[in-house]
Amino acid sequence: MSDHAHEHAHVHTESCGHDHDHAGHDHGHGHDHGHEEVPAMSSDAAVDTLLASSDASYDTAAALVLKATANTHFKAGEFAEAMASYSSAFELVDPAGEEGKNLMLILINNCAMCSLKLENWSDAQAFAARALQVDGTNAKAAYRLACACRSLAKEDPKQLTAAKKAAAKAFELQKSKATRAVYMEVRELLAAEKVRKAAAKKAAKSKMAKMFQSGSFYDEKEAVEFYDPNKVF
């Protein structure tokens, strides 16, 4: 079940979903056997649900056919359809044995890729993190985790720390233009966030100093009005 093809990873400065990492062309770390493709889900709980969804009616041949279908959807830019096919394939994979484990890892990792393409950052983060739990040396999973965390950081700057850690791991495992680019970008974002925090802290101190200089922390007129016993609130 090994699809030894070529991955052309390229980091877009705005979205790691655009890394040109086609599901059918995968040659990440040595442990990343075959095409990386899997199910659709959201958040850690969703991933757990997916991993537990198998009904023991295993059919590896059918799973591989669905995986191939998902690859076709992915290449056509039909990422939601690809996720659906990967999910169906996942339910047919026997997790026992090395072959089943490798196929599951591929599917989980490809779900992370589809989630990035769909800009479902939390899903991508959960899938990539789970892939790293299965194989801590999987460079592609680390890279995708970095991409997901970096995108989540737009709303939650605290995610930048996790993004830097994942990006550093990805670059350590597989030195490429893509892994280096995301690592450097995250470092720049962290530096900018540090500057922003320092500026905000300085502004807060300046405001506090002015309040002390004025001899009051509140507007006396407003205070008198607020405590006017003749007013009804």
PDB file of C-alpha atoms in Angstrom:
ATOM      1  CA  MET A   1       0.000   0.000   0.000  1.00  0.00           C
ATOM      2  CA  SER A   2       2.769   2.379  -0.802  1.00  0.00           C
ATOM      3  CA  ASP A   3       2.318   5.219  -3.255  1.00  0.00           C
ATOM      4  CA  HIS A   4       5.822   6.584  -3.519  1.00  0.00           C
ATOM      5  CA  ALA A   5       5.317   9.851  -5.358  1.00  0.00           C
ATOM      6  CA  HIS A   6       6.619  13.406  -5.146  1.00  0.00           C
ATOM      7  CA  GLU A   7       5.427  16.177  -2.880  1.00  0.00           C
ATOM      8  CA  HIS A   8       5.967  19.722  -4.027  1.00  0.00           C
ATOM      9  CA  ALA A   9       5.415  21.628  -0.807  1.00  0.00           C
ATOM     10  CA  HIS A  10       5.148  25.375  -1.084  1.00  0.00           C
ATOM     11  CA  VAL A  11       4.096  27.690   1.684  1.00  0.00           C
ATOM     12  CA  HIS A  12       1.747  30.526   0.839  1.00  0.00           C
ATOM     13  CA  THR A  13       2.367  33.481   3.091  1.00  0.00           C
ATOM     14  CA  GLU A  14      -1.313  33.761   3.906  1.00  0.00           C
ATOM     15  CA  SER A  15      -2.480  30.151   4.179  1.00  0.00           C
ATOM     16  CA  CYS A  16      -0.609  26.894   4.681  1.00  0.00           C
ATOM     17  CA  GLY A  17      -3.493  25.215   2.957  1.00  0.00           C
ATOM     18  CA  HIS A  18      -1.783  26.276  -0.259  1.00  0.00           C
ATOM     19  CA  ASP A  19       1.315  24.104   0.014  1.00  0.00           C
ATOM     20  CA  HIS A  20       0.826  22.234  -3.261  1.00  0.00           C
ATOM     21  CA  ASP A  21       0.969  18.993  -1.270  1.00  0.00           C
ATOM     22  CA  HIS A  22      -1.294  16.875  -3.457  1.00  0.00           C
ATOM     23  CA  ALA A  23      -2.849  13.922  -1.700  1.00  0.00           C
ATOM     24  CA  GLY A  24      -1.693  11.614  -4.408  1.00  0.00           C
ATOM     25  CA  HIS A  25       1.897  12.844  -4.296  1.00  0.00           C
ATOM     26  CA  ASP A  26       3.411  12.159  -0.950  1.00  0.00           C
ATOM     27  CA  HIS A  27       7.007  11.696   0.048  1.00  0.00           C
ATOM     28  CA  GLY A  28       7.308  13.176   3.498  1.00  0.00           C
ATOM     29  CA  HIS A  29       9.346  11.511   6.202  1.00  0.00           C
ATOM     30  CA  GLY A  30      10.467   7.945   5.891  1.00  0.00           C
ATOM     31  CA  HIS A  31       7.613   6.777   8.059  1.00  0.00           C
ATOM     32  CA  ASP A  32       5.031   8.446   5.887  1.00  0.00           C
ATOM     33  CA  HIS A  33       4.155   5.513   3.637  1.00  0.00           C
ATOM     34  CA  GLY A  34       1.937   6.158   0.660  1.00  0.00           C
ATOM     35  CA  HIS A  35      -0.609   8.822  -0.058  1.00  0.00           C
ATOM     36  CA  GLU A  36      -1.733  10.709   2.972  1.00  0.00           C
ATOM     37  CA  GLU A  37      -5.475  10.690   3.030  1.00  0.00           C
ATOM     38  CA  VAL A  38      -8.271  10.269   5.579  1.00  0.00           C
ATOM     39  CA  PRO A  39     -11.658  11.103   7.058  1.00  0.00           C
ATOM     40  CA  ALA A  40     -13.444  14.302   7.812  1.00  0.00           C
ATOM     41  CA  MET A  41     -13.958  15.630  11.289  1.00  0.00           C
ATOM     42  CA  SER A  42     -13.695  18.590  13.594  1.00  0.00           C
ATOM     43  CA  SER A  43     -11.882  19.173  16.885  1.00  0.00           C
ATOM     44  CA  ASP A  44     -10.252  16.558  19.107  1.00  0.00           C
ATOM     45  CA  ALA A  45     -13.615  15.084  20.062  1.00  0.00           C
ATOM     46  CA  ALA A  46     -14.576  14.777  16.420  1.00  0.00           C
ATOM     47  CA  VAL A  47     -11.313  13.053  15.615  1.00  0.00           C
ATOM     48  CA  ASP A  48     -11.842  10.639  18.496  1.00  0.00           C
ATOM     49  CA  THR A  49     -15.319   9.876  17.185  1.00  0.00           C
ATOM     50  CA  LEU A  50     -13.909   9.216  13.753  1.00  0.00           C
ATOM     51  CA  LEU A  51     -11.181   6.930  15.028  1.00  0.00           C
ATOM     52  CA  ALA A  52     -13.753   4.915  16.946  1.00  0.00           C
ATOM     53  CA  SER A  53     -16.240   4.722  14.101  1.00  0.00           C
ATOM     54  CA  SER A  54     -15.027   1.499  12.525  1.00  0.00           C
ATOM     55  CA  ASP A  55     -17.638  -1.278  12.578  1.00  0.00           C
ATOM     56  CA  ALA A  56     -15.164  -4.171  12.143  1.00  0.00           C
ATOM     57  CA  SER A  57     -16.361  -4.777   8.561  1.00  0.00           C
ATOM     58  CA  TYR A  58     -12.890  -4.306   7.194  1.00  0.00           C
ATOM     59  CA  ASP A  59     -12.162  -4.225   3.483  1.00  0.00           C
ATOM     60  CA  THR A  60      -8.742  -2.879   2.624  1.00  0.00           C
ATOM     61  CA  ALA A  61      -9.286  -3.178  -1.128  1.00  0.00           C
ATOM     62  CA  ALA A  62     -12.464  -1.090  -0.930  1.00  0.00           C
ATOM     63  CA  ALA A  63     -10.706   1.407   1.350  1.00  0.00           C
ATOM     64  CA  LEU A  64      -7.962   1.862  -1.216  1.00  0.00           C
ATOM     65  CA  VAL A  65     -10.533   2.438  -3.963  1.00  0.00           C
ATOM     66  CA  LEU A  66     -12.172   5.140  -1.839  1.00  0.00           C
ATOM     67  CA  LYS A  67      -8.750   6.617  -1.133  1.00  0.00           C
ATOM     68  CA  ALA A  68      -8.071   6.815  -4.840  1.00  0.00           C
ATOM     69  CA  THR A  69     -11.454   8.496  -5.349  1.00  0.00           C
ATOM     70  CA  ALA A  70     -10.572  10.980  -2.620  1.00  0.00           C
ATOM     71  CA  ASN A  71      -7.256  11.701  -4.333  1.00  0.00           C
ATOM     72  CA  THR A  72      -9.111  12.501  -7.545  1.00  0.00           C
ATOM     73  CA  HIS A  73     -11.425  14.887  -5.709  1.00  0.00           C
ATOM     74  CA  PHE A  74      -8.454  16.514  -4.003  1.00  0.00           C
ATOM     75  CA  LYS A  75      -6.594  17.099  -7.244  1.00  0.00           C
ATOM     76  CA  ALA A  76      -9.750  18.631  -8.688  1.00  0.00           C
ATOM     77  CA  GLY A  77      -9.957  21.027  -5.756  1.00  0.00           C
ATOM     78  CA  GLU A  78     -13.043  19.269  -4.384  1.00  0.00           C
ATOM     79  CA  PHE A  79     -11.789  19.174  -0.816  1.00  0.00           C
ATOM     80  CA  ALA A  80     -15.109  18.564   0.950  1.00  0.00           C
ATOM     81  CA  GLU A  81     -15.775  15.588  -1.318  1.00  0.00           C
ATOM     82  CA  ALA A  82     -12.248  14.329  -0.701  1.00  0.00           C
ATOM     83  CA  MET A  83     -12.828  14.502   3.051  1.00  0.00           C
ATOM     84  CA  ALA A  84     -16.041  12.503   2.706  1.00  0.00           C
ATOM     85  CA  SER A  85     -14.316   9.774   0.709  1.00  0.00           C
ATOM     86  CA  TYR A  86     -11.396   9.635   3.120  1.00  0.00           C
ATOM     87  CA  SER A  87     -13.884   9.244   5.988  1.00  0.00           C
ATOM     88  CA  SER A  88     -15.616   6.353   4.267  1.00  0.00           C
ATOM     89  CA  ALA A  89     -12.267   4.720   3.544  1.00  0.00           C
ATOM     90  CA  PHE A  90     -11.216   5.057   7.172  1.00  0.00           C
ATOM     91  CA  GLU A  91     -14.146   2.971   8.378  1.00  0.00           C
ATOM     92  CA  LEU A  92     -12.959   0.059   6.237  1.00  0.00           C
ATOM     93  CA  VAL A  93      -9.376   0.004   7.522  1.00  0.00           C
ATOM     94  CA  ASP A  94      -8.305  -2.680   9.980  1.00  0.00           C
ATOM     95  CA  PRO A  95      -6.171  -0.840  12.564  1.00  0.00           C
ATOM     96  CA  ALA A  96      -4.347  -4.016  13.496  1.00  0.00           C
ATOM     97  CA  GLY A  97      -1.019  -4.631  11.847  1.00  0.00           C
ATOM     98  CA  GLU A  98       1.556  -2.349  10.289  1.00  0.00           C
ATOM     99  CA  GLU A  99      -0.279  -1.970   6.974  1.00  0.00           C
ATOM    100  CA  GLY A 100      -3.512  -0.875   8.632  1.00  0.00           C
ATOM    101  CA  LYS A 101      -1.669   1.531  10.923  1.00  0.00           C
ATOM    102  CA  ASN A 102       0.174   3.110   8.012  1.00  0.00           C
ATOM    103  CA  LEU A 103      -3.019   3.513   6.001  1.00  0.00           C
ATOM    104  CA  MET A 104      -4.773   5.126   8.961  1.00  0.00           C
ATOM    105  CA  LEU A 105      -1.885   7.529   9.426  1.00  0.00           C
ATOM    106  CA  ILE A 106      -2.052   8.451   5.751  1.00  0.00           C
ATOM    107  CA  LEU A 107      -5.785   9.079   5.973  1.00  0.00           C
ATOM    108  CA  ILE A 108      -5.521  11.154   9.150  1.00  0.00           C
ATOM    109  CA  ASN A 109      -2.737  13.244   7.661  1.00  0.00           C
ATOM    110  CA  ASN A 110      -4.651  13.835   4.452  1.00  0.00           C
ATOM    111  CA  CYS A 111      -7.678  14.923   6.463  1.00  0.00           C
ATOM    112  CA  ALA A 112      -5.416  17.546   8.026  1.00  0.00           C
ATOM    113  CA  MET A 113      -4.472  18.661   4.505  1.00  0.00           C
ATOM    114  CA  CYS A 114      -8.091  18.859   3.358  1.00  0.00           C
ATOM    115  CA  SER A 115      -8.995  20.805   6.487  1.00  0.00           C
ATOM    116  CA  LEU A 116      -6.268  23.327   5.684  1.00  0.00           C
ATOM    117  CA  LYS A 117      -7.582  23.695   2.164  1.00  0.00           C
ATOM    118  CA  LEU A 118     -11.084  24.229   3.550  1.00  0.00           C
ATOM    119  CA  GLU A 119      -9.666  26.690   6.100  1.00  0.00           C
ATOM    120  CA  ASN A 120     -11.033  24.614   8.958  1.00  0.00           C
ATOM    121  CA  TRP A 121      -8.062  25.433  11.136  1.00  0.00           C
ATOM    122  CA  SER A 122      -9.219  23.709  14.337  1.00  0.00           C
ATOM    123  CA  ASP A 123      -9.951  20.500  12.431  1.00  0.00           C
ATOM    124  CA  ALA A 124      -6.571  20.650  10.743  1.00  0.00           C
ATOM    125  CA  GLN A 125      -4.885  21.188  14.094  1.00  0.00           C
ATOM    126  CA  ALA A 126      -6.682  18.211  15.641  1.00  0.00           C
ATOM    127  CA  PHE A 127      -5.921  15.870  12.728  1.00  0.00           C
ATOM    128  CA  ALA A 128      -2.272  16.872  12.468  1.00  0.00           C
ATOM    129  CA  ALA A 129      -1.775  16.532  16.218  1.00  0.00           C
ATOM    130  CA  ARG A 130      -3.341  13.065  16.142  1.00  0.00           C
ATOM    131  CA  ALA A 131      -1.091  12.046  13.252  1.00  0.00           C
ATOM    132  CA  LEU A 132       1.922  13.062  15.329  1.00  0.00           C
ATOM    133  CA  GLN A 133       0.626  10.934  18.191  1.00  0.00           C
ATOM    134  CA  VAL A 134       0.641   7.973  15.834  1.00  0.00           C
ATOM    135  CA  ASP A 135       4.065   8.836  14.399  1.00  0.00           C
ATOM    136  CA  GLY A 136       6.055  11.521  16.160  1.00  0.00           C
ATOM    137  CA  THR A 137       8.599  11.597  13.343  1.00  0.00           C
ATOM    138  CA  ASN A 138       6.133  12.454  10.600  1.00  0.00           C
ATOM    139  CA  ALA A 139       7.422  15.707   9.091  1.00  0.00           C
ATOM    140  CA  LYS A 140       4.288  16.314   7.077  1.00  0.00           C
ATOM    141  CA  ALA A 141       2.057  16.143  10.155  1.00  0.00           C
ATOM    142  CA  ALA A 142       4.337  18.567  12.013  1.00  0.00           C
ATOM    143  CA  TYR A 143       4.285  20.954   9.059  1.00  0.00           C
ATOM    144  CA  ARG A 144       0.507  20.870   8.821  1.00  0.00           C
ATOM    145  CA  LEU A 145       0.179  21.378  12.569  1.00  0.00           C
ATOM    146  CA  ALA A 146       2.386  24.463  12.270  1.00  0.00           C
ATOM    147  CA  CYS A 147       0.216  25.780   9.438  1.00  0.00           C
ATOM    148  CA  ALA A 148      -2.991  25.219  11.389  1.00  0.00           C
ATOM    149  CA  CYS A 149      -1.666  26.867  14.563  1.00  0.00           C
ATOM    150  CA  ARG A 150      -0.300  29.790  12.583  1.00  0.00           C
ATOM    151  CA  SER A 151      -3.714  30.413  11.039  1.00  0.00           C
ATOM    152  CA  LEU A 152      -5.480  30.044  14.385  1.00  0.00           C
ATOM    153  CA  ALA A 153      -3.073  32.644  15.784  1.00  0.00           C
ATOM    154  CA  LYS A 154      -4.823  35.327  13.742  1.00  0.00           C
ATOM    155  CA  GLU A 155      -7.613  35.137  16.320  1.00  0.00           C
ATOM    156  CA  ASP A 156      -5.585  33.739  19.204  1.00  0.00           C
ATOM    157  CA  PRO A 157      -1.942  34.948  19.291  1.00  0.00           C
ATOM    158  CA  LYS A 158      -1.161  32.345  21.946  1.00  0.00           C
ATOM    159  CA  GLN A 159      -1.249  29.753  19.155  1.00  0.00           C
ATOM    160  CA  LEU A 160       1.996  31.199  17.799  1.00  0.00           C
ATOM    161  CA  THR A 161       4.010  29.373  20.453  1.00  0.00           C
ATOM    162  CA  ALA A 162       2.563  26.033  19.361  1.00  0.00           C
ATOM    163  CA  ALA A 163       3.068  27.013  15.731  1.00  0.00           C
ATOM    164  CA  LYS A 164       6.753  27.744  16.320  1.00  0.00           C
ATOM    165  CA  LYS A 165       7.269  24.432  18.114  1.00  0.00           C
ATOM    166  CA  ALA A 166       5.590  22.460  15.326  1.00  0.00           C
ATOM    167  CA  ALA A 167       7.393  24.414  12.605  1.00  0.00           C
ATOM    168  CA  ALA A 168      10.767  23.811  14.259  1.00  0.00           C
ATOM    169  CA  LYS A 169       9.994  20.092  14.479  1.00  0.00           C
ATOM    170  CA  ALA A 170       8.927  19.955  10.833  1.00  0.00           C
ATOM    171  CA  PHE A 171      12.130  21.687   9.705  1.00  0.00           C
ATOM    172  CA  GLU A 172      14.225  19.401  11.891  1.00  0.00           C
ATOM    173  CA  LEU A 173      12.587  16.315  10.404  1.00  0.00           C
ATOM    174  CA  GLN A 174      12.587  17.483   6.795  1.00  0.00           C
ATOM    175  CA  LYS A 175      14.618  20.472   5.697  1.00  0.00           C
ATOM    176  CA  SER A 176      12.876  22.010   2.707  1.00  0.00           C
ATOM    177  CA  LYS A 177      11.834  25.416   1.398  1.00  0.00           C
ATOM    178  CA  ALA A 178       8.318  24.818   2.705  1.00  0.00           C
ATOM    179  CA  THR A 179       9.277  23.883   6.265  1.00  0.00           C
ATOM    180  CA  ARG A 180      11.864  26.655   6.453  1.00  0.00           C
ATOM    181  CA  ALA A 181       9.413  29.228   5.134  1.00  0.00           C
ATOM    182  CA  VAL A 182       6.701  28.453   7.675  1.00  0.00           C
ATOM    183  CA  TYR A 183       9.259  28.414  10.498  1.00  0.00           C
ATOM    184  CA  MET A 184      10.661  31.810   9.507  1.00  0.00           C
ATOM    185  CA  GLU A 185       7.181  33.250   9.091  1.00  0.00           C
ATOM    186  CA  VAL A 186       6.101  32.096  12.534  1.00  0.00           C
ATOM    187  CA  ARG A 187       9.251  33.569  14.058  1.00  0.00           C
ATOM    188  CA  GLU A 188       8.461  36.911  12.436  1.00  0.00           C
ATOM    189  CA  LEU A 189       4.883  36.786  13.680  1.00  0.00           C
ATOM    190  CA  LEU A 190       6.087  36.035  17.209  1.00  0.00           C
ATOM    191  CA  ALA A 191       8.504  38.969  17.063  1.00  0.00           C
ATOM    192  CA  ALA A 192       5.724  41.269  15.848  1.00  0.00           C
ATOM    193  CA  GLU A 193       3.427  40.042  18.612  1.00  0.00           C
ATOM    194  CA  LYS A 194       6.152  40.751  21.178  1.00  0.00           C
ATOM    195  CA  VAL A 195       6.461  44.304  19.874  1.00  0.00           C
ATOM    196  CA  ARG A 196       2.684  44.735  19.943  1.00  0.00           C
ATOM    197  CA  LYS A 197       2.477  43.560  23.541  1.00  0.00           C
ATOM    198  CA  ALA A 198       5.308  45.874  24.586  1.00  0.00           C
ATOM    199  CA  ALA A 199       3.599  48.823  22.910  1.00  0.00           C
ATOM    200  CA  ALA A 200       0.285  47.985  24.588  1.00  0.00           C
ATOM    201  CA  LYS A 201       1.984  47.707  27.970  1.00  0.00           C
ATOM    202  CA  LYS A 202       3.726  51.039  27.454  1.00  0.00           C
ATOM    203  CA  ALA A 203       0.455  52.704  26.459  1.00  0.00           C
ATOM    204  CA  ALA A 204      -1.272  51.295  29.548  1.00  0.00           C
ATOM    205  CA  LYS A 205       1.478  52.620  31.799  1.00  0.00           C
ATOM    206  CA  SER A 206       1.311  56.012  30.141  1.00  0.00           C
ATOM    207  CA  LYS A 207      -2.444  56.163  30.669  1.00  0.00           C
ATOM    208  CA  MET A 208      -2.069  55.178  34.298  1.00  0.00           C
ATOM    209  CA  ALA A 209       0.594  57.845  34.846  1.00  0.00           C
ATOM    210  CA  LYS A 210      -1.676  60.535  33.399  1.00  0.00           C
ATOM    211  CA  MET A 211      -4.473  59.426  35.697  1.00  0.00           C
ATOM    212  CA  PHE A 212      -2.166  59.733  38.701  1.00  0.00           C
ATOM    213  CA  GLN A 213      -1.008  63.166  37.554  1.00  0.00           C
ATOM    214  CA  SER A 214      -4.618  64.352  37.284  1.00  0.00           C
ATOM    215  CA  GLY A 215      -5.173  63.207  40.860  1.00  0.00           C
ATOM    216  CA  SER A 216      -8.168  61.057  39.981  1.00  0.00           C
ATOM    217  CA  PHE A 217      -8.997  57.722  38.414  1.00  0.00           C
ATOM    218  CA  TYR A 218     -12.496  58.829  37.498  1.00  0.00           C
ATOM    219  CA  ASP A 219     -14.437  61.734  36.211  1.00  0.00           C
ATOM    220  CA  GLU A 220     -15.633  63.567  39.329  1.00  0.00           C
ATOM    221  CA  LYS A 221     -18.726  64.903  37.569  1.00  0.00           C
ATOM    222  CA  GLU A 222     -19.737  61.414  36.527  1.00  0.00           C
ATOM    223  CA  ALA A 223     -19.075  60.152  40.048  1.00  0.00           C
ATOM    224  CA  VAL A 224     -21.335  62.802  41.595  1.00  0.00           C
ATOM    225  CA  GLU A 225     -24.091  62.035  39.127  1.00  0.00           C
ATOM    226  CA  PHE A 226     -23.795  58.312  39.699  1.00  0.00           C
ATOM    227  CA  TYR A 227     -24.082  58.653  43.456  1.00  0.00           C
ATOM    228  CA  ASP A 228     -26.889  61.225  43.364  1.00  0.00           C
ATOM    229  CA  PRO A 229     -29.392  59.772  45.895  1.00  0.00           C
ATOM    230  CA  ASN A 230     -32.239  61.589  44.155  1.00  0.00           C
ATOM    231  CA  LYS A 231     -31.833  59.635  40.923  1.00  0.00           C
ATOM    232  CA  VAL A 232     -33.735  56.530  40.060  1.00  0.00           C
ATOM    233  CA  PHE A 233     -31.780  53.810  38.270  1.00  0.00           C
TER     234      PHE A 233
END
